[in-house]
Every structure is written in C-alpha cells, then in structure tokens.
Amino acid sequence: MNHYDVNPDIVLEQLKRQFDGQKPEVILADVLARFKGRITFATSFGAEDQVLTDMAVKTDPSVSIFTIDTGRLPEETFEIMSRSQAHYGIQIDQYSPDYREVEAMVNTFGPNLFYDGIEQRKQCCQVRKVSVLRRVLLGHTAWICGLRKEQSITRQGIEMVQWDEQFGLFKICPLAEWSEQQVWDYIRRHQVPYHSLHDKGYPSIGCGPCTRAVEPGQDIRSGRWWWEEPEHKECGLHWATTTAH
Ligand code: SF4
C-alpha cells in the first residue's frame, strides 16, 4: 500500500538526486523533517544503528525509534537497549511477535527449527521478525535502517533511498556508502554507547542462537546463520531491496 500522497516514483527520483553525495546527517535531517510523524527508525542495536540513533536524536529528539524483540535476543542486547535509552533520554519502542504464531511454530517444529534447514529458518524469521515489522510499518511513509553496501554480497545493491516493495514505503539507508571504519570512527569521536558483543568478536549481532563470533579478517556477516551459504543470509526484513537488485 502506498501511504504517500504523491507518486512515489517521482519522489524517489527527486530524493535520489538530492541525496547523491550527501552526508548521512544531512539525509537524516531531511527525511525526519519531510516525513515527520510518518517515519520510524528500526534499530537492532548494532554499531550502525547506534550511529544512526546518535545522529537522529541529535537532529530530532522526538524521533520514533523501535526494535523487534524476537524472543531469542541475547541478554547483551537488552543491556545496550537500556543503556541507550538512559544515555539519550529516549524511549525505544519494543514490539513482539504474535504469541499464537510462535506457539504454533515451536510446538510443531521445535524451539530450534532454524538449524533444520533454510525453509525452517526463514519461517522462524518470518514469524519472529518480518510479520512484526509489517505490523509496525503499517501507516508509515518511510523507515530508516542501518544497512551498508559493504556488509555482505546480499547488500551491495542497496541505496541511500529506495522504494521498499515488500512493505510499501520509502526505505532510507543513510549509511549505505559508509565503510566499517567510518562507523567506528564516528562511534569513538562521539562517544556513542555500543553493544558489548562487538568487543567479543561479533561484528554483526542478531538472535542468540543464530549469531556467533568470527575470527579477525573473516566476513562481517559470516557469524550470522553460519551454517548457510552467504547468498541466503538475510532474515526477510530486507529481501526486496538486498537480493533482487
Ligand atoms: S535469527 Fe534465528 S532465532 Fe531469530 S528469528 Fe531468525 S531464525 Fe529465528
């Protein structure tokens, strides 16, 4: 569904031209004002999301930020969630999966069905993440997320602004062109609070049973769903904008 009152293709072309070569802070300031009240930021508390939280709150302290509590997150994620809320004096809204869907899934396929095959893994991500995201994004015109092109082969096609076919709204990725170095330079320069698992060898952090530490120099997404091939490593939140383009 299109929640925007002008043809999204026209707006998309305008925004792409306008954002070309711009800094993430400039892009964020524009979209937070342009879509005010109809834009939200999805954080999972990784380094990129913490950078965007810092930038967004400094731009608009009333920015809408949310996270999906899948029910399988590591304890450290709740720790950085609390720390971020206290540090910035903000509310980060938590959304949970439909308990009936979770109960039906785990009572049929077991609690750790994701290890049984890619279809089972996608089913778990669908129930615990994608359907929740769809519910949260309903009624919004744009959402913000911390994807970077460099993160994996599935993310090389992302742009700073895209039309999200899957959920029917604009998707803003202000850090699309940034390197990992730029992310960490920003965190250190601005003393941004960050997830403690980053210091334990986790460059990318998701649900506990589907994330593990990697060796120095290994691909930064290699610790996510490590039993799968690299081209499958998306949870479904970003399928339309990361795999087909
Ligand atoms: S990352 Fe793993 S535990 Fe989390 S929703 Fe996906 S399959 Fe389920």
Coordinates of C-alpha atoms and ligand atoms in Angstrom, one line a residue:
M1 CA 0.0 0.0 0.0
N2 CA 1.2 3.5 -0.8
H3 CA 0.8 5.9 2.1
Y4 CA 2.4 8.8 0.2
D5 CA 0.2 11.4 -1.4
V6 CA 2.4 11.9 -4.5
N7 CA 3.6 9.3 -7.0
P8 CA 6.4 7.6 -5.1
D9 CA 8.5 7.1 -8.3
I10 CA 8.7 10.9 -8.8
V11 CA 9.6 11.5 -5.1
L12 CA 12.1 8.7 -5.2
E13 CA 13.9 10.3 -8.2
Q14 CA 13.9 13.7 -6.5
L15 CA 15.3 12.3 -3.3
K16 CA 18.0 10.2 -5.1
R17 CA 19.2 13.4 -6.9
Q18 CA 19.1 15.4 -3.8
F19 CA 20.8 12.9 -1.6
D20 CA 23.6 12.0 -4.1
G21 CA 26.9 12.5 -2.3
Q22 CA 25.3 13.9 0.8
K23 CA 26.4 13.1 4.4
P24 CA 24.2 10.8 6.5
E25 CA 23.4 13.6 8.9
V26 CA 22.0 15.7 6.0
I27 CA 19.9 12.9 4.7
L28 CA 18.5 12.1 8.2
A29 CA 17.7 15.8 8.8
D30 CA 15.8 16.0 5.5
V31 CA 13.8 12.8 5.9
L32 CA 13.0 13.4 9.6
A33 CA 11.5 16.8 8.7
R34 CA 10.0 15.8 5.4
F35 CA 8.2 12.7 6.7
K36 CA 7.7 13.9 10.3
G37 CA 5.1 11.8 12.1
R38 CA 5.2 9.2 9.3
I39 CA 8.7 7.9 9.6
T40 CA 10.3 5.5 12.1
F41 CA 13.8 4.0 12.7
A42 CA 14.3 0.3 13.2
T43 CA 17.2 -0.5 15.4
S44 CA 18.7 -3.8 16.4
F45 CA 21.5 -2.0 18.4
G46 CA 24.4 -3.0 16.1
A47 CA 27.2 -0.4 15.5
E48 CA 25.5 1.2 12.5
D49 CA 22.2 1.5 14.3
Q50 CA 23.9 3.2 17.3
V51 CA 25.5 5.7 14.9
L52 CA 22.1 6.4 13.4
T53 CA 20.5 6.7 16.9
D54 CA 23.1 9.3 17.8
M55 CA 22.6 11.3 14.6
A56 CA 18.8 11.0 14.7
V57 CA 18.3 12.0 18.3
K58 CA 20.6 15.0 17.9
T59 CA 18.6 16.0 14.9
D60 CA 15.1 15.4 16.3
P61 CA 14.9 14.3 20.0
S62 CA 11.3 13.2 19.4
V63 CA 12.3 10.7 16.6
S64 CA 10.4 7.5 16.6
I65 CA 12.7 4.5 17.2
F66 CA 11.7 0.9 17.7
T67 CA 13.1 -2.6 17.9
I68 CA 11.8 -6.1 17.5
D69 CA 12.2 -8.3 20.5
T70 CA 12.2 -11.7 18.7
G71 CA 12.1 -13.6 21.9
R72 CA 15.6 -15.0 21.1
L73 CA 17.8 -12.0 21.6
P74 CA 21.0 -12.2 23.6
E75 CA 20.9 -10.6 27.1
E76 CA 23.6 -8.1 26.0
T77 CA 21.1 -6.6 23.5
F78 CA 18.7 -5.7 26.4
E79 CA 21.7 -4.2 28.2
I80 CA 22.6 -1.9 25.3
M81 CA 18.9 -1.1 24.8
S82 CA 18.6 0.1 28.4
R83 CA 21.9 1.9 28.2
S84 CA 20.9 3.7 25.0
Q85 CA 17.6 4.8 26.4
A86 CA 19.3 6.2 29.5
H87 CA 22.1 7.8 27.6
Y88 CA 19.9 9.7 25.2
G89 CA 16.8 10.1 27.5
I90 CA 14.6 8.5 24.8
Q91 CA 12.0 5.8 24.6
I92 CA 12.8 2.9 22.2
D93 CA 9.6 1.0 21.5
Q94 CA 9.7 -2.8 21.7
Y95 CA 7.5 -4.9 19.6
S96 CA 7.0 -8.7 19.9
P97 CA 5.8 -11.5 17.6
D98 CA 2.2 -12.8 17.8
Y99 CA 2.4 -15.4 20.7
R100 CA -0.1 -17.7 18.8
E101 CA 2.2 -17.8 15.8
V102 CA 5.2 -18.5 18.0
E103 CA 3.5 -21.2 19.9
A104 CA 2.1 -22.9 16.8
M105 CA 5.6 -22.9 15.2
V106 CA 7.7 -24.1 18.2
N107 CA 5.1 -26.7 19.2
T108 CA 5.1 -28.1 15.7
F109 CA 8.7 -27.8 14.6
G110 CA 10.6 -27.4 17.9
P111 CA 12.3 -24.4 19.5
N112 CA 15.4 -24.5 17.4
L113 CA 13.8 -25.3 14.0
F114 CA 16.2 -22.9 12.2
Y115 CA 19.0 -25.4 12.4
D116 CA 16.9 -27.9 10.4
G117 CA 17.0 -26.2 7.0
I118 CA 16.7 -22.8 5.3
E119 CA 13.0 -23.0 5.0
Q120 CA 12.6 -23.6 8.7
R121 CA 15.0 -20.7 9.4
K122 CA 13.0 -18.4 7.1
Q123 CA 9.8 -19.5 8.8
C124 CA 11.2 -18.5 12.2
C125 CA 12.4 -15.2 10.8
Q126 CA 9.0 -14.6 9.2
V127 CA 7.2 -15.2 12.5
R128 CA 9.6 -13.5 14.9
K129 CA 10.7 -10.6 12.7
V130 CA 9.1 -10.0 9.3
S131 CA 5.4 -10.2 10.4
V132 CA 6.3 -7.9 13.3
L133 CA 8.0 -5.4 11.1
R134 CA 5.0 -5.4 8.7
R135 CA 2.7 -4.6 11.6
V136 CA 4.9 -1.8 12.9
L137 CA 5.5 -0.1 9.5
L138 CA 1.8 -0.1 8.6
G139 CA 0.7 3.5 8.2
H140 CA 4.2 4.9 7.8
T141 CA 5.6 6.6 4.7
A142 CA 9.2 5.9 5.3
W143 CA 11.5 3.8 7.5
I144 CA 15.2 4.2 8.4
C145 CA 17.7 1.4 8.8
G146 CA 21.4 0.9 9.2
L147 CA 22.3 -1.2 6.1
R148 CA 25.6 -0.7 4.4
K149 CA 26.6 -2.0 1.0
E150 CA 29.9 -3.4 2.3
Q151 CA 28.2 -5.7 4.9
S152 CA 27.6 -8.6 2.5
I153 CA 27.1 -9.7 -1.0
T154 CA 23.3 -9.6 -0.4
R155 CA 23.6 -5.8 0.4
Q156 CA 25.6 -4.5 -2.5
G157 CA 22.6 -3.2 -4.3
I158 CA 21.2 -1.0 -1.5
E159 CA 20.9 2.7 -2.0
M160 CA 20.5 5.6 0.4
V161 CA 16.9 5.9 -0.6
Q162 CA 14.8 3.2 -2.1
W163 CA 11.2 2.2 -2.6
D164 CA 10.6 -0.8 -0.4
E165 CA 8.3 -3.0 -2.4
Q166 CA 7.9 -5.6 0.3
F167 CA 6.3 -3.1 2.8
G168 CA 5.1 -0.3 0.5
L169 CA 7.1 2.7 1.8
F170 CA 10.3 4.5 1.4
K171 CA 13.4 2.9 2.9
I172 CA 16.2 5.2 4.0
C173 CA 19.7 3.8 4.5
P174 CA 21.8 6.9 5.3
L175 CA 25.0 4.8 5.9
A176 CA 24.7 2.8 2.6
E177 CA 28.0 4.2 1.4
W178 CA 29.9 4.1 4.7
S179 CA 32.8 1.7 5.5
E180 CA 33.1 -0.2 8.8
Q181 CA 36.0 2.2 9.6
Q182 CA 33.8 5.2 9.2
V183 CA 31.2 3.7 11.6
W184 CA 33.7 3.1 14.3
D185 CA 35.4 6.4 13.8
Y186 CA 32.0 8.1 14.4
I187 CA 31.3 5.9 17.5
R188 CA 34.7 6.9 19.0
R189 CA 34.5 10.5 18.1
H190 CA 31.0 11.0 19.5
Q191 CA 31.4 8.5 22.4
V192 CA 28.4 6.6 21.2
P193 CA 27.4 3.7 23.5
Y194 CA 27.7 0.4 21.7
H195 CA 26.8 -3.3 22.0
S196 CA 29.3 -5.2 24.3
L197 CA 29.3 -8.2 21.9
H198 CA 31.2 -6.2 19.4
D199 CA 34.2 -6.4 21.7
K200 CA 33.9 -10.2 21.9
G201 CA 34.3 -10.8 18.2
Y202 CA 30.7 -10.2 17.0
P203 CA 30.7 -7.7 14.1
S204 CA 27.0 -8.4 13.3
I205 CA 24.5 -9.2 16.0
G206 CA 21.1 -10.8 15.8
C207 CA 19.3 -13.5 17.7
G208 CA 21.4 -15.5 20.1
P209 CA 21.1 -19.0 18.5
C210 CA 21.8 -17.6 15.0
T211 CA 24.8 -15.4 15.8
R212 CA 28.4 -16.3 16.7
A213 CA 31.8 -14.6 17.0
V214 CA 34.0 -14.6 13.9
E215 CA 37.8 -14.6 13.6
P216 CA 39.6 -11.4 12.7
G217 CA 39.5 -10.8 9.0
Q218 CA 36.5 -13.0 8.4
D219 CA 33.5 -11.6 6.5
I220 CA 31.5 -9.5 8.9
R221 CA 28.2 -11.4 8.3
S222 CA 29.9 -14.8 8.5
G223 CA 28.8 -15.2 12.1
R224 CA 25.1 -14.9 11.2
W225 CA 23.4 -18.2 10.2
W226 CA 26.9 -19.6 9.7
W227 CA 25.5 -22.9 8.5
E228 CA 24.0 -21.3 5.4
E229 CA 25.5 -20.1 2.1
P230 CA 26.3 -16.3 2.0
E231 CA 23.7 -15.5 -0.6
H232 CA 20.9 -16.7 1.8
K233 CA 22.0 -14.6 4.8
E234 CA 19.1 -12.2 5.1
C235 CA 16.2 -12.5 7.6
G236 CA 13.5 -11.3 5.3
L237 CA 13.4 -7.8 6.6
H238 CA 15.4 -6.6 3.6
W239 CA 14.6 -9.2 0.9
A240 CA 13.2 -6.8 -1.7
T241 CA 16.0 -4.3 -1.5
T242 CA 19.0 -6.5 -1.0
T243 CA 18.6 -9.6 -3.0
A244 CA 16.9 -8.8 -6.3
H245 CA 18.8 -5.6 -7.2
Ligands
SF4_1 S1 17.6 -15.0 13.5 FE1 17.2 -17.2 14.2 S2 16.1 -17.1 16.1 FE2 16.0 -15.1 15.2 S3 14.1 -15.0 14.0 FE3 15.7 -15.7 12.6 S4 15.8 -17.9 12.7 FE4 14.6 -17.2 14.4

